[in-house]
Coordinates of C-alpha atoms and ligand atoms in Angstrom, one line a residue:
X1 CA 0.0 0.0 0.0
X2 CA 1.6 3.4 -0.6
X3 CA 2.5 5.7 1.7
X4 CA 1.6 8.8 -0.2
X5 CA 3.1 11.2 2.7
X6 CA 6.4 9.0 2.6
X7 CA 6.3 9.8 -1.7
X8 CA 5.7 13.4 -1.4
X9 CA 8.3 14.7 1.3
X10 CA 10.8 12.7 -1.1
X11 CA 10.3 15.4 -3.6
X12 CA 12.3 19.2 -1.8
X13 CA 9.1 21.4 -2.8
X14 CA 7.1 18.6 -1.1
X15 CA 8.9 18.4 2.1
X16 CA 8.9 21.9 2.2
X17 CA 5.4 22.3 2.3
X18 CA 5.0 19.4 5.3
X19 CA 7.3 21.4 6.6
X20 CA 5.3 24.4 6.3
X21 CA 2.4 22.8 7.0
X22 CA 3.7 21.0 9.8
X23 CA 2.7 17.4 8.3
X24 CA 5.2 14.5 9.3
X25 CA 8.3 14.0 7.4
X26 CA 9.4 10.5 7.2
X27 CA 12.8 9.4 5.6
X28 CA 12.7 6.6 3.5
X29 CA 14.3 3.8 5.6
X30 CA 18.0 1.7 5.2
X31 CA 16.7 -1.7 5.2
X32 CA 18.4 -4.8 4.2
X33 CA 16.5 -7.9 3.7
X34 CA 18.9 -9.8 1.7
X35 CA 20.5 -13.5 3.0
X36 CA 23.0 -13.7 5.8
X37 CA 26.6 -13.1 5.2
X38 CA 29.7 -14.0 7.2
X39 CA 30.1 -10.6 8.1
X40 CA 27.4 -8.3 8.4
X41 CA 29.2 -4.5 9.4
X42 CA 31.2 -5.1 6.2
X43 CA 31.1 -1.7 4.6
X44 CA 30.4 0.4 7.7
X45 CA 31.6 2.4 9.9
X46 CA 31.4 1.2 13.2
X47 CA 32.3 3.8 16.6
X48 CA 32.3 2.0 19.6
X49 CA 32.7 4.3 23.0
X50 CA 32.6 3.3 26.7
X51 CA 31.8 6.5 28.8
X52 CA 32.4 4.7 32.4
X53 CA 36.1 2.8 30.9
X54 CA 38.8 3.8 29.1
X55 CA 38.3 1.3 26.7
X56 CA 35.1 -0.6 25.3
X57 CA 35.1 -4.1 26.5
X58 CA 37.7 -6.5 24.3
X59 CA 35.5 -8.9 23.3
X60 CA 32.9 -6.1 21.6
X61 CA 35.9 -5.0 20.0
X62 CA 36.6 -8.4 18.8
X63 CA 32.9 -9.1 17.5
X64 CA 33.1 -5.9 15.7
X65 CA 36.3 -7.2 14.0
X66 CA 34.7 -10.3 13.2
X67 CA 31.7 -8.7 11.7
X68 CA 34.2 -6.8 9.3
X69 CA 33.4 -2.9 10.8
X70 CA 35.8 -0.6 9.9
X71 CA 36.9 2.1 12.8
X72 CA 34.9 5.5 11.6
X73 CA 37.9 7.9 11.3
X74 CA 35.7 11.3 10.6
X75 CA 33.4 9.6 8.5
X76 CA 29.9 9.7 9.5
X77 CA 29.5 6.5 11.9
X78 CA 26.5 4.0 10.5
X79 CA 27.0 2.0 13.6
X80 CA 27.7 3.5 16.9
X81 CA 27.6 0.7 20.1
X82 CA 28.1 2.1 23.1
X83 CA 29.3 0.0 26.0
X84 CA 27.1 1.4 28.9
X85 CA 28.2 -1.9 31.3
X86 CA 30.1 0.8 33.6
X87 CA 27.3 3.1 33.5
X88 CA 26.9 2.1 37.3
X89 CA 27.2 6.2 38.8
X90 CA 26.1 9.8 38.4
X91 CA 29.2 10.5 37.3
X92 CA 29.4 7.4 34.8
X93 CA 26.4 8.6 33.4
X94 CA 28.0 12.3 33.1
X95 CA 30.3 10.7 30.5
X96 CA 27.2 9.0 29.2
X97 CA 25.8 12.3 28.5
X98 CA 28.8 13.5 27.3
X99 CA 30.4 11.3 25.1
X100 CA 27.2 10.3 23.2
X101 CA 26.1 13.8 22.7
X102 CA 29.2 14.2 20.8
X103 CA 29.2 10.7 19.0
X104 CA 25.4 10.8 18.3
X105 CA 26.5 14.3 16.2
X106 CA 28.4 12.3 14.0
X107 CA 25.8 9.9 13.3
X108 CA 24.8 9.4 9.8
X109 CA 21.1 9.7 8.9
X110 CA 19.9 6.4 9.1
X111 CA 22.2 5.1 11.3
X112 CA 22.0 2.6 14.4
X113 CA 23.0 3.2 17.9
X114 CA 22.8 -0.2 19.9
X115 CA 23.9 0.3 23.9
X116 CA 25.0 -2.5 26.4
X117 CA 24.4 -2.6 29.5
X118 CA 24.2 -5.4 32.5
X119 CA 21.8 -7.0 34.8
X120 CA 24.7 -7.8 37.2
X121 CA 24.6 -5.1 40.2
X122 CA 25.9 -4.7 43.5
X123 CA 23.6 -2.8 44.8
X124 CA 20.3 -0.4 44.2
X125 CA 22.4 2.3 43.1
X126 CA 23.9 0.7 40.7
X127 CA 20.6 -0.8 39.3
X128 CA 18.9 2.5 39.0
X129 CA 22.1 4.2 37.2
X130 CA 22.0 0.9 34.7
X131 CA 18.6 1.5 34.3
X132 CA 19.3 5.1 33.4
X133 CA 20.6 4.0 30.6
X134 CA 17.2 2.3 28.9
X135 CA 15.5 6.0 29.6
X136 CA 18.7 7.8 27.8
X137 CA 18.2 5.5 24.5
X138 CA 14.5 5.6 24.6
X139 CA 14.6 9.3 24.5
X140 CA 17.8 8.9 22.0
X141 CA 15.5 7.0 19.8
X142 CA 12.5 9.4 19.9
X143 CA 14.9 12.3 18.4
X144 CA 17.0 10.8 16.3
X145 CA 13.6 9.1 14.7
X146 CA 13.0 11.8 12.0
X147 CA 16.3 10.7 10.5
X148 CA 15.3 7.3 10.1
X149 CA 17.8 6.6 12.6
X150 CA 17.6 4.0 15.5
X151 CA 18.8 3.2 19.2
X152 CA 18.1 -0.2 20.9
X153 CA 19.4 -1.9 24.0
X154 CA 20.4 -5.0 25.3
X155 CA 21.0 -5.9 28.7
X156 CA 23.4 -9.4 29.6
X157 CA 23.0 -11.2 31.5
X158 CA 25.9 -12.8 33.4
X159 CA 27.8 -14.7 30.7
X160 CA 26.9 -13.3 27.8
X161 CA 29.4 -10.8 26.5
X162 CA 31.2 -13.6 25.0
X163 CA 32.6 -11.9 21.3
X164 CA 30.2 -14.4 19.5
X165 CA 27.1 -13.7 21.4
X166 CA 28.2 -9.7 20.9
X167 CA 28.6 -10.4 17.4
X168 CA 25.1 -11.8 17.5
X169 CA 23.2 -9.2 18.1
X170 CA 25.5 -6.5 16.3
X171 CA 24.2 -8.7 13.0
X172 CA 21.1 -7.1 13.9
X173 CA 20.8 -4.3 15.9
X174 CA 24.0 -2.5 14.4
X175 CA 22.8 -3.1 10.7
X176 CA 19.4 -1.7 8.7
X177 CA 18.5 -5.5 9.2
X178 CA 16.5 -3.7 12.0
X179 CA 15.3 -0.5 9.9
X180 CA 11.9 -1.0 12.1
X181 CA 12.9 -1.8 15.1
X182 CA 13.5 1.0 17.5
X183 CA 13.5 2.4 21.4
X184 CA 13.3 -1.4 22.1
X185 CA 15.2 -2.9 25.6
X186 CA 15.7 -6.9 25.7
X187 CA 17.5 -9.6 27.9
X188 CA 20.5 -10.7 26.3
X189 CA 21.2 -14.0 27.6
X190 CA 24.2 -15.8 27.7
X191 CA 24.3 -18.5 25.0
X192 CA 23.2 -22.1 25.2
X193 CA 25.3 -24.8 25.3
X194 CA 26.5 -24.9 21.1
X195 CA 26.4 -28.8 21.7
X196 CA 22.1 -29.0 21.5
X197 CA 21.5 -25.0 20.7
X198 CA 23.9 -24.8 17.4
X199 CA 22.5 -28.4 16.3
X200 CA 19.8 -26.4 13.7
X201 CA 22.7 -24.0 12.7
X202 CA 25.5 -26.3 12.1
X203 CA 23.2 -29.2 9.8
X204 CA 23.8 -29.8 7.0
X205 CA 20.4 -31.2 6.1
X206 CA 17.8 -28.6 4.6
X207 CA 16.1 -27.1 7.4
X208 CA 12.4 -26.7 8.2
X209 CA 10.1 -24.1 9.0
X210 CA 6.5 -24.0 9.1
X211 CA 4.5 -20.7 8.5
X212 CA 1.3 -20.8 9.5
X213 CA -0.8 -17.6 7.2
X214 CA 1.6 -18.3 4.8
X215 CA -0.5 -17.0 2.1
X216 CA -0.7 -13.5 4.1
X217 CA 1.6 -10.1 3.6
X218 CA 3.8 -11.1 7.0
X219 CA 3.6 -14.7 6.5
X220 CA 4.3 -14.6 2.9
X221 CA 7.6 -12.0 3.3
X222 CA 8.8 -14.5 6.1
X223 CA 8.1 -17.2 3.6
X224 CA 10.6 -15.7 0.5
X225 CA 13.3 -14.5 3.6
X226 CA 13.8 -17.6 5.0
X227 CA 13.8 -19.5 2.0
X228 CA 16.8 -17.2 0.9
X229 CA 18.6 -18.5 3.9
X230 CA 18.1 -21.9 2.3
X231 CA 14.4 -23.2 4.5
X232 CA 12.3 -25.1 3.3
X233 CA 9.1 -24.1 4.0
X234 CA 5.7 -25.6 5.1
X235 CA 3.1 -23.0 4.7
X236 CA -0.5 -23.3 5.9
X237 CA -3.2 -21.1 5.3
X238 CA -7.0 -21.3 4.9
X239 CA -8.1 -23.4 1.8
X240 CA -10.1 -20.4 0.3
X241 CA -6.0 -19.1 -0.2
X242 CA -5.4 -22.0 -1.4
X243 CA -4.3 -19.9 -5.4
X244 CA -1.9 -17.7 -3.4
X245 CA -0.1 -20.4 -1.0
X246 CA 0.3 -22.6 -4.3
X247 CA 2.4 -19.5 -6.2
X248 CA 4.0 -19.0 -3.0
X249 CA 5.3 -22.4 -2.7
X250 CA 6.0 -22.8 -6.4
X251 CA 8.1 -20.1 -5.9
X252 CA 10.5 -20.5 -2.9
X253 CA 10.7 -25.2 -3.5
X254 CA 8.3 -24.8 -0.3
X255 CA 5.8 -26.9 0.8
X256 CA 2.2 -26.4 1.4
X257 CA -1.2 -27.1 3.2
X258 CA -4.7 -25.7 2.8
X259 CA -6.4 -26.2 5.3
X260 CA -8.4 -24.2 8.5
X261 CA -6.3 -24.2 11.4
X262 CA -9.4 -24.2 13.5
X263 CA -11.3 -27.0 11.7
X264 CA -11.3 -31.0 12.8
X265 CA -8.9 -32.7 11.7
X266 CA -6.6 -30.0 10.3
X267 CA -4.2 -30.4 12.9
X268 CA -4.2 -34.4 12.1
X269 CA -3.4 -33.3 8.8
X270 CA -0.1 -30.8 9.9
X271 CA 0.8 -33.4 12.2
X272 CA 1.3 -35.9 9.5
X273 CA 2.8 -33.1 6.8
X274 CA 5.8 -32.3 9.2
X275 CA 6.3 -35.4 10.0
X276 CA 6.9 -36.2 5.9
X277 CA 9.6 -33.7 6.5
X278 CA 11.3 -34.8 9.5
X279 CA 10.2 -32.7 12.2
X280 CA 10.0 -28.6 12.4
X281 CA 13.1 -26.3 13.1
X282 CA 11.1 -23.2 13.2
X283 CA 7.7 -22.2 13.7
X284 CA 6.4 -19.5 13.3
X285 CA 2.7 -18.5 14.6
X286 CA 1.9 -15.9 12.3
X287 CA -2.0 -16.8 11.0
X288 CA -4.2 -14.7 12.9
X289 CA -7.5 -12.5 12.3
X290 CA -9.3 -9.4 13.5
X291 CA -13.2 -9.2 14.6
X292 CA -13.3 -5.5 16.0
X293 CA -16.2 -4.4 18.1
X294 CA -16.1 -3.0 21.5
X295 CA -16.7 -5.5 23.9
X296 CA -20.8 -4.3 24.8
X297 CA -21.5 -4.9 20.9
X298 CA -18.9 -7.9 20.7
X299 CA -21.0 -10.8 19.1
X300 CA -20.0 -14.3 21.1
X301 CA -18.7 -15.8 17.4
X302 CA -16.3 -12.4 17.5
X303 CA -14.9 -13.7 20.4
X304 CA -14.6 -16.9 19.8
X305 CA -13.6 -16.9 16.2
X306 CA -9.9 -14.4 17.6
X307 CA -9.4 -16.6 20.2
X308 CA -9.9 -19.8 18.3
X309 CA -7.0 -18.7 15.4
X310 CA -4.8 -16.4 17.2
X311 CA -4.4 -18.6 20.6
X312 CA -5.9 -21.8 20.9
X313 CA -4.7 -22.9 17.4
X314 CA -1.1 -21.8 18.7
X315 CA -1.1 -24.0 21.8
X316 CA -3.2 -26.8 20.5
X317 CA -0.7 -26.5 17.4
X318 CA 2.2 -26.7 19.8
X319 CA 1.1 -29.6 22.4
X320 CA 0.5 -32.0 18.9
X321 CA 4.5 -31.2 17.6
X322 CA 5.6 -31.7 21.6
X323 CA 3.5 -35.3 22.1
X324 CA 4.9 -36.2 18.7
X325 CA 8.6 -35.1 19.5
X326 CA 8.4 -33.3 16.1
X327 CA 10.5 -30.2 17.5
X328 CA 13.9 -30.9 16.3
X329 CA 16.7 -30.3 18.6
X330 CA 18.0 -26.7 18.7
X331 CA 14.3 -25.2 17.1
X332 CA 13.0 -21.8 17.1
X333 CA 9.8 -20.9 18.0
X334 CA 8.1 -17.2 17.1
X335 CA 5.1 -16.0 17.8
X336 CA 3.5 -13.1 16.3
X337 CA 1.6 -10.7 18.9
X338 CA 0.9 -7.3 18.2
X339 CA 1.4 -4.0 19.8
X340 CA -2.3 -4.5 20.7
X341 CA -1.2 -6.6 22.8
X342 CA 1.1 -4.6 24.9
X343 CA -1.2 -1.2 25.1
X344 CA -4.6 -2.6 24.2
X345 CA -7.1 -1.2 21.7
X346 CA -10.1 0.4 21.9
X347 CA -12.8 -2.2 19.9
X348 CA -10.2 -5.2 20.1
X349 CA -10.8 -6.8 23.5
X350 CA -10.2 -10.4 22.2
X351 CA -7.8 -9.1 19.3
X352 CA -5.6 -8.0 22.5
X353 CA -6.6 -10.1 24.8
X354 CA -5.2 -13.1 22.5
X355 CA -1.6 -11.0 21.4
X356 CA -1.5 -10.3 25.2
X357 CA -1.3 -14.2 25.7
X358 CA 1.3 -14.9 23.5
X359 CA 3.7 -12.5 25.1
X360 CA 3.0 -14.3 28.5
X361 CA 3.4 -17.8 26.7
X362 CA 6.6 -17.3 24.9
X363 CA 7.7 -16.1 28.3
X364 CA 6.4 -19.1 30.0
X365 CA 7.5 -21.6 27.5
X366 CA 11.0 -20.9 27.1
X367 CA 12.2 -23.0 29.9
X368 CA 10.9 -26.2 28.0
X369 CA 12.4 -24.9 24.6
X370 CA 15.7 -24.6 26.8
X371 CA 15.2 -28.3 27.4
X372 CA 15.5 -29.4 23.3
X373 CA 18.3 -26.4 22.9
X374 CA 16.0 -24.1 21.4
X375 CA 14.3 -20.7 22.0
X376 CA 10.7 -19.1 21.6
X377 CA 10.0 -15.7 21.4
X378 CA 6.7 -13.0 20.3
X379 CA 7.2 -10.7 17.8
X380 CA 5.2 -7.7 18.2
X381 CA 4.4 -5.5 15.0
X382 CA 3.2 -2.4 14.8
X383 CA 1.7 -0.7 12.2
X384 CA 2.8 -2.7 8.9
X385 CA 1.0 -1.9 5.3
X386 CA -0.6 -5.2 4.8
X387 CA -3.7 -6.3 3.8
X388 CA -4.7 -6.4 7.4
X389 CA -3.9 -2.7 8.2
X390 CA -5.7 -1.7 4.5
X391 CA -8.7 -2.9 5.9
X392 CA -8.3 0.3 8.8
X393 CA -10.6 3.5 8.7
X394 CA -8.4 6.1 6.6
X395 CA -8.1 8.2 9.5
X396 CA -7.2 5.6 12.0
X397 CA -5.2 4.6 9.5
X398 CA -3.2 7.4 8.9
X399 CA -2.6 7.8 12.7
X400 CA -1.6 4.2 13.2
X401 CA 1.1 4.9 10.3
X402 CA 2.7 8.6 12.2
X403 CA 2.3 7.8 15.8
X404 CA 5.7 6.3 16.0
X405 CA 9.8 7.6 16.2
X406 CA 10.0 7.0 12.7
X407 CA 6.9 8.3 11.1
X408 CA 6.1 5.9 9.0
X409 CA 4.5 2.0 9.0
X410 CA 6.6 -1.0 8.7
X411 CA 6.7 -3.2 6.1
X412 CA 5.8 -7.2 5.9
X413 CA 9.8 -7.7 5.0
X414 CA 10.6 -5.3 8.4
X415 CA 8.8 -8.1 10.1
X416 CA 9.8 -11.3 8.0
X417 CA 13.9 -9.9 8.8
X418 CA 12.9 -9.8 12.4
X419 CA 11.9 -13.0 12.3
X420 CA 15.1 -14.7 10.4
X421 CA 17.0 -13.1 13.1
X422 CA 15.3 -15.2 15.6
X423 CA 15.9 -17.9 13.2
X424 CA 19.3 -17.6 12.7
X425 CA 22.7 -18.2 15.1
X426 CA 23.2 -15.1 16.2
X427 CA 20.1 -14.9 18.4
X428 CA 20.4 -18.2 20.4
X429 CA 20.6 -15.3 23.4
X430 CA 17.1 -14.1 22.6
X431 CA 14.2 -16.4 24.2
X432 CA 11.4 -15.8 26.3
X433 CA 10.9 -12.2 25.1
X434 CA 9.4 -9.5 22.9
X435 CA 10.9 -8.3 19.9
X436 CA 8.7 -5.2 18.8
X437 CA 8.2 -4.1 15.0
X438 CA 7.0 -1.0 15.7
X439 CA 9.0 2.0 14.8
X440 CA 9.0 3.0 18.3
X441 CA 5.2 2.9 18.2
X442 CA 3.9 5.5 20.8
X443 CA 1.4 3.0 22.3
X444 CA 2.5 0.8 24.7
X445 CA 5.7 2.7 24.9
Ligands
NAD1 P1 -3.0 -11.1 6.9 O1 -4.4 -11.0 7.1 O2 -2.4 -10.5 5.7 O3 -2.5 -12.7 7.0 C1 -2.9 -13.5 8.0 C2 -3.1 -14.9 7.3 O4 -3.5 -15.9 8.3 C3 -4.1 -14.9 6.1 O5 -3.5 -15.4 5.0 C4 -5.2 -15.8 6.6 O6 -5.8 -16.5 5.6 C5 -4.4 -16.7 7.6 N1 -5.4 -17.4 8.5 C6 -6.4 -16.8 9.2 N2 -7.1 -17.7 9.9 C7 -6.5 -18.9 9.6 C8 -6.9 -20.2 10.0 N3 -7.9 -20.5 10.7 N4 -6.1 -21.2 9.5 C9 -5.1 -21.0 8.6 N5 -4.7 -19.7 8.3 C10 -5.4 -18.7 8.7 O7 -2.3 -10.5 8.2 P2 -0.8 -10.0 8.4 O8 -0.9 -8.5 8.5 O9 0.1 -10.6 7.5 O10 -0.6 -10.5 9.9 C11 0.1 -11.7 10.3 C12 0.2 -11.7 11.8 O11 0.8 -10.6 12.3 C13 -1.2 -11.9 12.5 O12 -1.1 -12.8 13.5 C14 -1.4 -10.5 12.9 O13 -2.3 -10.5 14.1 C15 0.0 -10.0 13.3 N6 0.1 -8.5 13.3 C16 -0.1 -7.8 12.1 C17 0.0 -6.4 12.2 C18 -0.1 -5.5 11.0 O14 0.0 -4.3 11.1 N7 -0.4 -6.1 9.8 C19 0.3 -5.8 13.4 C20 0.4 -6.5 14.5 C21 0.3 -7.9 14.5

């Protein structure tokens, strides 16, 4: 869907008259959605600084090397990482203020700012002046927004500053692999014992993922970017789709199945599909459906129809795969919530009442995806031009597209690169959370 705002402030007469006008002015976005490579800052310039130490930490240095950043010099910086893990003081956070204030001025437009900082403290002090450091990029983020520019954090935990678990989540976070992903704070974990965990990344067989809504704008991007990473792909959608799965799977070698999620004997009939293809490495949750109403004129079959695709489907999906031990060692789980789900919605009670469930399950069911090696974790869009979003009011529409840092919706392939993140090495530190897609979405901030 275009983005006729996002066309016209392209043009300098255009953004002159938003600017006049005051309308939003969005940049068009850095994104990369091509396959993986060995080294992902290749071509950038990478700064690091560490505003509590004279030096940042060895092994971030080293994951930077490995990831093939180039030092900066006085070009503009595309990648600035700031290692926030002595940030523990006032006066540590003084040099915070400091130091990024002048790095952040040498930030190119469109670039990335990716903080570290640490859940290991010594006391309450220390915690709140950590802490400090998730308001600073927050705020960071909000600003430096209108560029197109982003700032995430991560926080270890003990153990996980290793230079391959940094370099993890530089391939992301530090690269426009994350165009939409902004003002976002997550658990970094330390990795998994690479004996179980690495067993889907080091295979050499063709791996699996299954997709359920393959046919639809998110599951259908995540379908063509994970089959550039080389996955074979098992989409499901509804058997009216039945055209658009079919080109989809022609397409990308995948696989397919038409059939209801919610009708008898379709889970008989996924059940017997994976097991054709020797168990699941990834799945993604992604079907799911709107029936808005506010909850005095909510019908019973609106309620029942949200809940019956967008949760129960997911967890009667997942105890068939885990009595049939069709989870492969070392698989990825992802399920897609919505920003709905963290701020609620006016006239989707079961809409967020269901996303709100999957945060609290992919949180819950982490410790048994530790168990096979593996990891689960929600994916949260916000706004993203898909056929889901079309069907929006115009004006609600509109809103939902500018109330975020970046003023501007995401797109499907913002989501689908999100997603072959989770899938990929470099975030075997990420379970149990949520990743947002949002652009810094005001709601649920
Ligand atoms: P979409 O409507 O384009 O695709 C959803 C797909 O799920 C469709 O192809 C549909 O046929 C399929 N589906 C629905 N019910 C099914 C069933 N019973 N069995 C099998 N397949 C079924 O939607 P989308 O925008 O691509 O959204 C994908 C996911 O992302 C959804 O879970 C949605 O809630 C979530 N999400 C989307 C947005 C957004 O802005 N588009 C925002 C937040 C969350």
């Amino acid at each position: 869907m275009t983005d006729r705002l996002l066309s016209f402030v392209q043009h300098p007469l255009g953004r002159r008259l938003a600017r006049a006008l005051n309308l939003p002015q969005p940049v068009t976005l850095a994104r990369r959605q091509d396959a993986w490579t060995d080294k992902e800052l290749a071509g950038r310039t990478v700064l690091a600084i560490a505003p509590a130490s004279t030096a940042p930490m060895p092994s971030l240095l080293a994951a930077i090397v490995a990831e093939g950043g180039s030092s900066s010099g006085d070009a503009p910086v595309q990648s600035l990482i700031v290692d926030a893990t002595g940030c523990r003081d006032v006066a540590a956070l003084h040099a915070l203020f400091e130091q990024a204030q002048h790095a952040v001025a040498r930030l190119a437009p469109r670039g990335r700012v990716l903080a570290l900082t640490s859940s290991g403290v010594t006391s309450a002090a220390e915690a709140a002046c950590l802490q400090a450091v998730q308001g600073f990029i927050r705020a960071l983020a909000k600003e430096i927004g209108r560029r197109g520019a982003t700032a995430n954090a991560l926080v270890l935990q003990e153990g996980a500053a290793s230079a391959t678990a940094l370099a993890g989540a530089l391939r992301f976070f530090a690269t426009d692999r994350s165009a939409y992903v902004s003002g976002q704070v997550l658990a970094w974990r330390k990795e998994p014992d690479p004996s179980t965990a690495a067993s889907i990344d080091a295979t050499d067989r063709v791996r699996v993922a299954l997709i359920t809504g393959a046919a639809g704008g998110i599951g259908a991007a995540t379908a063509r970017r994970l089959a550039l990473d080389g996955w074979r792909v098992l989409g499901i959608d509804v058997p009216a789709a039945r055209a658009p799965l079919e080109g989809l799977a022609r397409e990308i070698g995948g696989a397919l199945l038409a059939a209801d999620l919610t009708a008898p004997g379709a889970l008989d009939e996924l059940i017997d599909a994976v097991r054709r293809l020797g168990g699941i490495d990834l799945l993604v949750h992604n079907a799911g459906i709107t029936r808005d109403r506010t909850l005095a004129r909510m019908s019973v079959a609106e309620w029942d129809a949200v809940m019956a695709v967008n949760l129960a489907a997911v967890l009667a999906i997942d105890a068939r795969l885990d009595e049939a031990g069709l989870l492969n060692a070392g698989a990825r789980e992802v399920c897609l919530s919505s920003i709905s789900g963290i701020a609620g919605n006016a006239g989707q009670t079961n809409y967020s009442a269901s996303k709100a469930a999957l945060i609290g399950y992919a949180a819950a069911r982490a410790a048994a995806m530790d168990a096979i090696g593996g990891t689960i974790n929600a994916v949260a869009p916000g706004f993203i031009e898909t056929a889901m979003t079309r069907r929006m009011p115009v004006m609600v529409r509109e809103a939902g597209r500018r109330l975020n840092a970046l003023k501007q919706g995401g797109t499907p392939g913002d989501v689908a690169e999100a997603i072959a993140f989770l899938a990929s090495p470099g975030a075997r530190a990420l379970t149990g959370q949520v990743l947002r897609v949002c652009g810094q979405s005001l709601l649920g901030a």
